[in-house]
Coordinates of C-alpha atoms in Angstrom, one line a residue:
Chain A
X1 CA 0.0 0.0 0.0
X2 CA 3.2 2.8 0.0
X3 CA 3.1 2.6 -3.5
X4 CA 0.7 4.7 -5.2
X5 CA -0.1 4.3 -8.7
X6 CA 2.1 7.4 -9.5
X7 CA 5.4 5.6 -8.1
X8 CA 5.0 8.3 -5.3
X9 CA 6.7 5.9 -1.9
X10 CA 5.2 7.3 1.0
X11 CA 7.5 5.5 4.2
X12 CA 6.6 3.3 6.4
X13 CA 5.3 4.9 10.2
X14 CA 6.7 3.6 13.0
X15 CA 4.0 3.6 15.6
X16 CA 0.5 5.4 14.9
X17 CA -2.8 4.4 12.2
X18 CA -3.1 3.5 8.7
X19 CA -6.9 4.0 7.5
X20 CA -7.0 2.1 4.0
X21 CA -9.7 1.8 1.6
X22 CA -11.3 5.3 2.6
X23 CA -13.9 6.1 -0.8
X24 CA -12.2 8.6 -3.0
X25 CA -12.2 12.3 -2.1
X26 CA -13.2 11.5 1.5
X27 CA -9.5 11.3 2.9
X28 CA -9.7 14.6 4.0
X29 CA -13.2 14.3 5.6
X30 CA -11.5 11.2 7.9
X31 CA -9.0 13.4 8.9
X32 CA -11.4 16.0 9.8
X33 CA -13.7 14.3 11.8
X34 CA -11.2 13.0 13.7
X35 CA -10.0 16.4 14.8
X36 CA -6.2 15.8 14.0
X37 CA -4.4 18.7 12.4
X38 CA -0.8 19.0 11.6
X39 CA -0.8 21.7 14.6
X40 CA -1.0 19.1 16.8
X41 CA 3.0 17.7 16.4
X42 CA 1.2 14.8 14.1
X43 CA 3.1 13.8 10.8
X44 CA -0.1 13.1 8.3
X45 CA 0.2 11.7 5.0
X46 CA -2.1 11.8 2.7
X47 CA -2.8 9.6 -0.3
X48 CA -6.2 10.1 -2.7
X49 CA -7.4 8.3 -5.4
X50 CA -5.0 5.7 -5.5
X51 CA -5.9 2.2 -7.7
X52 CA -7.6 0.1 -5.6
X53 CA -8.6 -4.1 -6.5
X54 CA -11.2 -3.6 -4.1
X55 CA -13.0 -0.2 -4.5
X56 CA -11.6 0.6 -7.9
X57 CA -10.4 3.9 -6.3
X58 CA -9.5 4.5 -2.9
X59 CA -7.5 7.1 -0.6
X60 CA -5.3 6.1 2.1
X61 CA -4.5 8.3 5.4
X62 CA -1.3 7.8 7.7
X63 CA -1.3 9.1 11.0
X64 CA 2.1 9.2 12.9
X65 CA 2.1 9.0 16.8
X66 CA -2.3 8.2 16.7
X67 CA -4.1 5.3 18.0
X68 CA -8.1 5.9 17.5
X69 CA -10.3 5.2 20.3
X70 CA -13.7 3.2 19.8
X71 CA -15.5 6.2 18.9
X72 CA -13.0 7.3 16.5
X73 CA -14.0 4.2 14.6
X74 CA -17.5 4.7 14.7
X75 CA -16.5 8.5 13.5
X76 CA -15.0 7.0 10.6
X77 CA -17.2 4.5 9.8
X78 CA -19.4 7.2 8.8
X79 CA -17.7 8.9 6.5
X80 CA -15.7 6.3 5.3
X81 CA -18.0 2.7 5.2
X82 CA -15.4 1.0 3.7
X83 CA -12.4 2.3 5.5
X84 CA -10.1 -0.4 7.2
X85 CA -7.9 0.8 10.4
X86 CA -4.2 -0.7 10.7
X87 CA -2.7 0.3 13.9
X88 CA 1.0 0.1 14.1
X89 CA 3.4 -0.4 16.7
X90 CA 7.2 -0.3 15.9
X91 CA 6.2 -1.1 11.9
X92 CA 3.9 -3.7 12.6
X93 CA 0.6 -3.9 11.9
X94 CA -0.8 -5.1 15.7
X95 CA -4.0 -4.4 14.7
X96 CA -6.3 -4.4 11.8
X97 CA -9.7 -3.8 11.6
X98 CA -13.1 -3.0 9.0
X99 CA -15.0 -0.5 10.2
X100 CA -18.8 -0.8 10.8
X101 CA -21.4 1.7 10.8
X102 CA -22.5 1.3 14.4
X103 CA -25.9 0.1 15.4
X104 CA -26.6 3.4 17.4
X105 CA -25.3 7.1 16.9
X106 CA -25.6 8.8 20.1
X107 CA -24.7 12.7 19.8
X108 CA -22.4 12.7 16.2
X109 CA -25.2 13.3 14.4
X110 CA -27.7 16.1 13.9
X111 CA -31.7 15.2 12.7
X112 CA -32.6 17.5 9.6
X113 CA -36.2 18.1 11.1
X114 CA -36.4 21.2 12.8
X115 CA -39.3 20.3 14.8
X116 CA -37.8 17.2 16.2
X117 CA -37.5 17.5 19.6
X118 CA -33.6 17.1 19.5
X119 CA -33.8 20.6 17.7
X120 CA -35.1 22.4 20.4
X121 CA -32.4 24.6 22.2
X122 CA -34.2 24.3 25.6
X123 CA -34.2 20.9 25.6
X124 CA -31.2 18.2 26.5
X125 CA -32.6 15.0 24.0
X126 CA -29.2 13.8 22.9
X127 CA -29.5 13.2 19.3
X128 CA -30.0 9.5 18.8
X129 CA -30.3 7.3 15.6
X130 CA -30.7 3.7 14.6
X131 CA -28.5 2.3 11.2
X132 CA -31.4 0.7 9.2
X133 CA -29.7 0.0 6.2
X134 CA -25.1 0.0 5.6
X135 CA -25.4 0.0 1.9
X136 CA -26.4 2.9 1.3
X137 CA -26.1 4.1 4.6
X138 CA -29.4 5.1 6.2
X139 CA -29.8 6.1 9.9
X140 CA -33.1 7.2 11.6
X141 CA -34.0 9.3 14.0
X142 CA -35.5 7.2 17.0
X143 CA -37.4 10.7 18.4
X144 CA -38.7 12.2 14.9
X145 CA -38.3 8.7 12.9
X146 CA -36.3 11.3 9.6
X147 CA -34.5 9.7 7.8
X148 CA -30.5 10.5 7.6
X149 CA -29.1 9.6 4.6
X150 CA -25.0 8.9 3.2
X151 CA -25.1 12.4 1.5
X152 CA -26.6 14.6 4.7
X153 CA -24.1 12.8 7.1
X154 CA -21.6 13.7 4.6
X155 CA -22.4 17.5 5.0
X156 CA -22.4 17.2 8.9
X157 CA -19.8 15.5 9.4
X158 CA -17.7 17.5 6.4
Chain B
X1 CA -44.9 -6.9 27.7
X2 CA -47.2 -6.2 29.7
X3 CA -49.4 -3.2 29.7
X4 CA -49.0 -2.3 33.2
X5 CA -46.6 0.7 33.9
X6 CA -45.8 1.0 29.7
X7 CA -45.6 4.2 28.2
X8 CA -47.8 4.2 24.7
X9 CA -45.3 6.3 22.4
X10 CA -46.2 4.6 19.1
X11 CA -48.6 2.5 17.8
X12 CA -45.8 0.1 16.4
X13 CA -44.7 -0.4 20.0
X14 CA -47.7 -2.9 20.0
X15 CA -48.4 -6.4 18.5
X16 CA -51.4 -7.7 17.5
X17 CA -52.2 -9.6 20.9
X18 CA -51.9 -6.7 22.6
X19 CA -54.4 -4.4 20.8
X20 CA -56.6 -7.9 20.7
X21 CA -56.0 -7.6 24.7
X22 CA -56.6 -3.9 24.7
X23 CA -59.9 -4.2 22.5
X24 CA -61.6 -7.0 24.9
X25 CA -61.2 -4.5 28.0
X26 CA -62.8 -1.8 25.8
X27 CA -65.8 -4.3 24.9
X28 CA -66.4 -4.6 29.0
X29 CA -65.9 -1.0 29.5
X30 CA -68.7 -0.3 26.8
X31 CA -70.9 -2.8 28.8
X32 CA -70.0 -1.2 32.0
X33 CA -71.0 2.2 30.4
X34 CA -74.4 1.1 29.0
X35 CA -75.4 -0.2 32.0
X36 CA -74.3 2.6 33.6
X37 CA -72.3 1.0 36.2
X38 CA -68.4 1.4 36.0
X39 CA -65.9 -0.1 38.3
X40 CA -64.0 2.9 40.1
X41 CA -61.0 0.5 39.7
X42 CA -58.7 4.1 39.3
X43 CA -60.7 6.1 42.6
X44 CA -57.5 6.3 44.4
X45 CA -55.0 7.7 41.0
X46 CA -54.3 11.0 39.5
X47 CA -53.9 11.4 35.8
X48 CA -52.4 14.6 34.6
X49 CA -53.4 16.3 31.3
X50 CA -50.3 18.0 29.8
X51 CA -51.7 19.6 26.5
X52 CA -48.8 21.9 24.8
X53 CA -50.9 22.0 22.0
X54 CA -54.5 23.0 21.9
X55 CA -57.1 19.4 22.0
X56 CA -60.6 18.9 22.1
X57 CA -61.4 15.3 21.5
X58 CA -58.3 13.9 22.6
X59 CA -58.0 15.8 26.0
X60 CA -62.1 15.5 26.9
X61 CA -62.1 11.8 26.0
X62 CA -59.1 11.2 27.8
X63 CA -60.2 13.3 31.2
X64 CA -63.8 11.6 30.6
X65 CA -62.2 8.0 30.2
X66 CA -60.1 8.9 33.9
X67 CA -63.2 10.2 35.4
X68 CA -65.7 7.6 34.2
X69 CA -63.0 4.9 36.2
X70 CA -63.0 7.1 39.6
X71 CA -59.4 9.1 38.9
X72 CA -58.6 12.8 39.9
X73 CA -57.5 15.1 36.6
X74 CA -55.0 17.5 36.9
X75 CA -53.2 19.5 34.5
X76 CA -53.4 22.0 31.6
X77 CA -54.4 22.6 28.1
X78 CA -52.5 25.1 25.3
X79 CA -52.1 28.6 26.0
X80 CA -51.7 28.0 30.1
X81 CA -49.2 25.6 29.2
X82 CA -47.0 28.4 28.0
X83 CA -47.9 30.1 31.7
X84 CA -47.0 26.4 33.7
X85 CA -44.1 26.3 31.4
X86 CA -43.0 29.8 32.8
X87 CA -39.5 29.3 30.5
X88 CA -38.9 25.8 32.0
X89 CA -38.4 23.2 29.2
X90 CA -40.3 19.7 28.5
X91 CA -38.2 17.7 30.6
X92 CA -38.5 19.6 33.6
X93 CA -42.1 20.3 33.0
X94 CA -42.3 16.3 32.8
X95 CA -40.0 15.4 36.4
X96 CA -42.4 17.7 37.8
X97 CA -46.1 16.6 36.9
X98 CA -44.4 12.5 37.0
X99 CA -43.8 13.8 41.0
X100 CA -47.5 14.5 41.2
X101 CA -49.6 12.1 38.9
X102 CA -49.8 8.1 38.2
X103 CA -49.7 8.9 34.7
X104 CA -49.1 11.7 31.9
X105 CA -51.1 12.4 28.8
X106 CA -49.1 14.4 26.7
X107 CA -49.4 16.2 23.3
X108 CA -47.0 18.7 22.1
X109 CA -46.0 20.3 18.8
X110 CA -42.6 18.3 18.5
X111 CA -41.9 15.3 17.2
X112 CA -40.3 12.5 19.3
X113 CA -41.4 14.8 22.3
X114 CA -43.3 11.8 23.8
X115 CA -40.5 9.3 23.6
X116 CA -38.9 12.6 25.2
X117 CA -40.7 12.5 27.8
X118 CA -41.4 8.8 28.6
X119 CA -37.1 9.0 29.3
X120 CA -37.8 11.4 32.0
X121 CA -40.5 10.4 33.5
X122 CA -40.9 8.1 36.3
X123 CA -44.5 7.0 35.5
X124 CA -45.9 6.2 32.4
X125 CA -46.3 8.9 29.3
X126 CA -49.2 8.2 27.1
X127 CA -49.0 10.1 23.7
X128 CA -51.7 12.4 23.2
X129 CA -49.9 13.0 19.6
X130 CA -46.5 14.4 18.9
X131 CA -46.0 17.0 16.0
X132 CA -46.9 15.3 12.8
X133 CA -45.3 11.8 13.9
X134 CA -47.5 9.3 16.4
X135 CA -50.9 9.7 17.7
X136 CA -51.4 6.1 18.6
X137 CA -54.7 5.7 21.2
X138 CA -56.4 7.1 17.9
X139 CA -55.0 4.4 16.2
X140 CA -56.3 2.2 18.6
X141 CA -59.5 3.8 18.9
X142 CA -59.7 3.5 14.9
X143 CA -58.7 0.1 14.7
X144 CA -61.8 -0.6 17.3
X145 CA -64.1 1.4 15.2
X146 CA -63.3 -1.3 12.6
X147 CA -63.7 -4.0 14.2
X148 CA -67.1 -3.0 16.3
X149 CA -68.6 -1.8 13.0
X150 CA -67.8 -4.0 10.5
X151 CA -66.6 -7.2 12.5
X152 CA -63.1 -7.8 11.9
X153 CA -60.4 -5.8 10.6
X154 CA -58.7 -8.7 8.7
X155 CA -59.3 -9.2 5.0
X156 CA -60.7 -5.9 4.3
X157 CA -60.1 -3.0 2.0
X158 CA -59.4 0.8 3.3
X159 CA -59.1 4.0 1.5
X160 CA -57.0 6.4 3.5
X161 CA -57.6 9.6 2.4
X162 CA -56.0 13.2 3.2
X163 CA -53.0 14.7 4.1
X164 CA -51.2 11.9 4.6
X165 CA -47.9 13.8 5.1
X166 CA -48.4 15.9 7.9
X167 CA -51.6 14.8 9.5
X168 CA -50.8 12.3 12.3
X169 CA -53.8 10.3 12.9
X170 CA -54.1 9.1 9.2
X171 CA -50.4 8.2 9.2
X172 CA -51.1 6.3 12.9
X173 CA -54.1 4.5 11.4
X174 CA -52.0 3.1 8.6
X175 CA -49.3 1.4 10.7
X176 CA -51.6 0.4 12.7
X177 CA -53.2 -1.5 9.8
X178 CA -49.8 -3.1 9.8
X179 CA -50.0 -5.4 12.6
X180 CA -53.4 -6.8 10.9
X181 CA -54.0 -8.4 7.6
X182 CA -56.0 -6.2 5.5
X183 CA -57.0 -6.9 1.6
X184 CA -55.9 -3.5 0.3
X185 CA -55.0 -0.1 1.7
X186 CA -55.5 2.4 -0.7
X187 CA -53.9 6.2 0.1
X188 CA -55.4 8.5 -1.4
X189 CA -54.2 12.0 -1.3
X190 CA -53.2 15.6 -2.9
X191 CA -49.8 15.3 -5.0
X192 CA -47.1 16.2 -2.2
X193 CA -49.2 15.2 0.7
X194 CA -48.3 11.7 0.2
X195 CA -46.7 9.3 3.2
X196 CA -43.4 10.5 4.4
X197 CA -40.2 8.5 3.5
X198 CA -39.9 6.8 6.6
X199 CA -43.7 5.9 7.1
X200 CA -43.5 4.3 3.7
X201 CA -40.1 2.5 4.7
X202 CA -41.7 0.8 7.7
X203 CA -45.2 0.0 5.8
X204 CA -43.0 -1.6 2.5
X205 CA -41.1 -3.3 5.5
X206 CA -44.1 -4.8 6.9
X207 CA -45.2 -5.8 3.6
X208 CA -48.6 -4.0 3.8
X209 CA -50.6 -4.2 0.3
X210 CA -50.7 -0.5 -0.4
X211 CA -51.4 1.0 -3.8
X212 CA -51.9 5.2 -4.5
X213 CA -55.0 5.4 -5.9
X214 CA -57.8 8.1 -6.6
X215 CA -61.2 8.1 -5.0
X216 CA -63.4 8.0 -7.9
X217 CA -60.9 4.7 -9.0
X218 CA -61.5 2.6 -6.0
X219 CA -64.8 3.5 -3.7
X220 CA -66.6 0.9 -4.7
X221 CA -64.3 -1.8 -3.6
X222 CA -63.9 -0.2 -0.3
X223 CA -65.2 -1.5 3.2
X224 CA -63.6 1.5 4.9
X225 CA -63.3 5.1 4.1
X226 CA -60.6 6.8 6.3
X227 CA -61.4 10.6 6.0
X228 CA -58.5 13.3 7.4
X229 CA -58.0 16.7 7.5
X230 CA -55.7 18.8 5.8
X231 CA -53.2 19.9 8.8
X232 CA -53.3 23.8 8.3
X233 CA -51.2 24.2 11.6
X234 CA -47.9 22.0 9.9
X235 CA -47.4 23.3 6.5
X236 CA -44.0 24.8 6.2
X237 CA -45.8 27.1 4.0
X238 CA -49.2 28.9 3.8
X239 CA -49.6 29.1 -0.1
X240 CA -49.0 25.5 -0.5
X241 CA -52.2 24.8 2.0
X242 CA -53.6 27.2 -0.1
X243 CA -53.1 25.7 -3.1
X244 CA -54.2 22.1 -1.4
X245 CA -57.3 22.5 0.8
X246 CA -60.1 21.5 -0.5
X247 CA -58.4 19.2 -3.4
X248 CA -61.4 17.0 -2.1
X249 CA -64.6 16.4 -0.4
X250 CA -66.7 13.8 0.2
X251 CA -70.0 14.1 -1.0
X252 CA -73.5 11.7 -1.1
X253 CA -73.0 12.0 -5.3
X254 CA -69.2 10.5 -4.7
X255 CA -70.9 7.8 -2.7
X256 CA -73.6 6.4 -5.1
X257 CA -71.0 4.0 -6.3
X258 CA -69.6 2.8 -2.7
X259 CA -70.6 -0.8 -1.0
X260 CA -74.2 -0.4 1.1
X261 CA -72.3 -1.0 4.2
X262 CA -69.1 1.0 3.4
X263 CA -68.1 2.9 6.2
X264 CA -66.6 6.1 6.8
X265 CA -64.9 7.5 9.3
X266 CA -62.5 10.9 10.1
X267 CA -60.7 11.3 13.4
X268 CA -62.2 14.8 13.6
X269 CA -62.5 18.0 13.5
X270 CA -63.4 18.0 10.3
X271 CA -63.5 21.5 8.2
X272 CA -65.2 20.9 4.9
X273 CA -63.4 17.4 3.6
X274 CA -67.2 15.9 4.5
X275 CA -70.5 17.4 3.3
X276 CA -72.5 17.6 5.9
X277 CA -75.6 15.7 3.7
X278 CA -73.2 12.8 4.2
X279 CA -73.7 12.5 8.4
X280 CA -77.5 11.0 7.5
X281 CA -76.3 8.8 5.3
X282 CA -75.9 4.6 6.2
X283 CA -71.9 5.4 5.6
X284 CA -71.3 7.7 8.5
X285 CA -69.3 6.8 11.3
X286 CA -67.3 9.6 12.5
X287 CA -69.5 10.3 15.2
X288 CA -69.4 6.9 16.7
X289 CA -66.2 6.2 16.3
X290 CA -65.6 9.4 18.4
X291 CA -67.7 8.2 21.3
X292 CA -65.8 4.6 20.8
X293 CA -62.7 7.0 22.6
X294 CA -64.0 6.7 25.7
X295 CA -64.1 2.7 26.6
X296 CA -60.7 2.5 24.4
X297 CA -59.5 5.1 26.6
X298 CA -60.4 3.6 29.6
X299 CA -59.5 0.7 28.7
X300 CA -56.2 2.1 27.9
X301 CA -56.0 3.9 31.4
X302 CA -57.0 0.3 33.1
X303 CA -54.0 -1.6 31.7
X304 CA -51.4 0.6 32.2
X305 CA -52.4 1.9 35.2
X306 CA -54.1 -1.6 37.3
X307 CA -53.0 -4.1 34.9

């Protein structure tokens, strides 16, 4: 995976994450909804639209010095359905792992009705949906029942 | 589950036993009524009546049902709710009243404000309808209208017609419909008041027959007429009501074609969807199935509150 399919070698990390198979274009949201900046002392590198066997295109994001926590990978699986997580400790991969849209959003997530009770500034109902379908990826709200499609939780989370 | 201490936040929180369940207490509490002797079995309960939104039907059946079984009524009713409320939001309002009642009847203009408020509350929460979302004990009520009237509810074929976007009772009625086995439900409505997205997911889910039809198209084959209201108070915007009130209206020449023992029914208030010629005719049932609110009600008030 260093090598994209410009011949450009990105180097191997040492200890941090590898998130493969992110969809085209979206390398940038993972990074984003993770909150990591370059500010923070992390050494990124980013890879997009690089061949993939699996997802015919793919982008790749390297994280030096990073280990996600579980809600990281729910974070990501949002944005990136496809996305698989390599952690690395002293070059080797000690973990790898598919992400999966999780069952339950608590909070990440905004419902588009503005008359759902979750909208209403006075109140405290944390913002709660259920997955009801991972390809595409459909949650629901279980207060209002709206529907949250791929594309709106795209634009949240962008 | 048992009906005892549940909060009724949608009609799909039910199966089929359980509205079976629910419609055999209503049958004793209509027998109790006619003979005029009801069982105080609630004398020593409070129900509170927590109306953000103005009610007629829903609150007076409700607070007649309570009454009629011996319980105390307290609470308030649309514009004094903004007074009670005094800047305090649902969930407080909620702690507070579930501190001084056995059980909460709440309607208010948001959706998902009943399951809201069943999460804060220590007793039960029964939706008196949320927004345009749930408005289950009509369902229920409806569904009992059915099967008083006409027998059964099975095998049947229903014409839904109305706003079926934004009015909450039609939408209700229809998954309700889906833990039965009706012949065909037929939704009839203006363009763009159709079934929202996620109504329509859970009725393709359930695998209800369903078909869009017009009126003129289908009332002969119907055993059921389901009339609703266009909801003036939930369009986004007032020149698209405009443009769809009175897209139709049910008439005694719309109904020379209809089955002899057709019925029809509309979860009221009507404004002008129904002629008023039609209330003579052998067809109406609206009326009825209003005053059916009251045992299903009770009935609905003796299961979750005595078991």
């Amino acid at each position: 995976m260093d090598r994209g399919d410009n011949g450009l070698t990105v180097r191997k990390i040492r200890s941090g994450t590898v998130i493969d198979h992110i969809p085209a274009g979206r390398a940038l949201k993972v990074l984003r909804i993770l909150g990591v900046e370059p500010e923070q002392g992390y050494t990124i590198a980013v890879l997009m639209n690089v061949e993939s066997r699996k997802i015919g295109r793919k982008d790749i994001v390297k994280i030096s010095g990073l280990e996600p926590k579980v809600e990281d990978f729910h974070k990501i699986s949002l944005v990136a359905p496809t996305a698989t997580i390599n952690i690395v400790r002293d070059y080797e991969v000690v973990r790898k792992e598919k992400v999966k849209p999780p069952e339950k959003v608590e909070g990440i997530l905004k419902c588009i009705n503005p008359t759902c009770i979750t909208r209403q500034p006075r109140e405290v109902a944390t913002p709660t949906f259920r997955l009801v379908s991972r390809n595409p990826l459909v949650y629901q709200c279980i207060y209002c029942g709206s529907l949250l499609e791929e594309k709106e939780i795209l634009e949240q989370l962008a | 589950m048992t009906w005892k201490g549940r909060s009724i936040v949608s009609i799909l929180d039910f199966k089929r036993s359980e509205l079976e369940e629910l419609f055999r207490e209503a049958r004793i509490m209509e027998e109790q009524l006619s003979k005029g002797k009801v069982e105080k079995i609630l004398s020593d309960r409070i129900v509170a009546m927590a109306f953000f939104e103005p009610s007629t039907r829903t609150r007076l059946s409700f607070e007649t049902a309570a009454k009629r079984l011996g319980a105390s009524v307290i609470g308030f009713t649309g514009e004094e709710a903004i007074s009670v409320a005094k800047g305090e939001n649902l969930a407080d309002t909620i702690r507070m009243l579930s501190s001084y009642a056995d059980l909460i009847v709440l309607r208010h203009r948001y959706e998902g404000a009943a399951l809201y408020a069943s999460k804060v509350s220590s007793v039960p929460v029964i939706n008196g309808g949320d927004g345009r979302q749930h408005h289950p004990t009509q369902a229920m009520l409806d569904l009992y209208t059915v099967a008083r009237e006409l027998g059964r509810i099975d095998g049947l074929v229903y014409g839904v017609l109305g706003d079926l976007r934004y009015g909450r009772a039609a939408a209700s009625f229809i998954l309700g419909l889906t833990r039965f086995n009706p012949r065909k439900v037929y939704l009839i409505s203006p363009p763009n008041l159709g079934l929202r997205r996620e109504v329509r997911m859970i009725v393709e889910e359930q695998g209800l027959p369903v078909e869009e039809a017009s009126l003129e198209e289908v009332v002969g084959e119907l055993d059921v007429l389901y009339v609703t209201r266009v909801q003036k108070e939930r369009f986004p915007d007032p020149e698209e009501y405009e443009r769809v009130k009175g897209a139709y209206r049910i008439t005694p020449s719309i109904l020379e074609g209809a089955k002899e023992s057709m019925i029809i029914m509309h979860p009221l208030p009507r404004v002008d969807e129904i002629d008023h010629r039609v209330d003579s005719t052998r067809h109406a049932r609206y009326f009825k199935q209003a005053a059916y609110g009251i045992p299903v009600r009770m009935a609905i008030l003796k299961l979750v509150l005595a078991g």
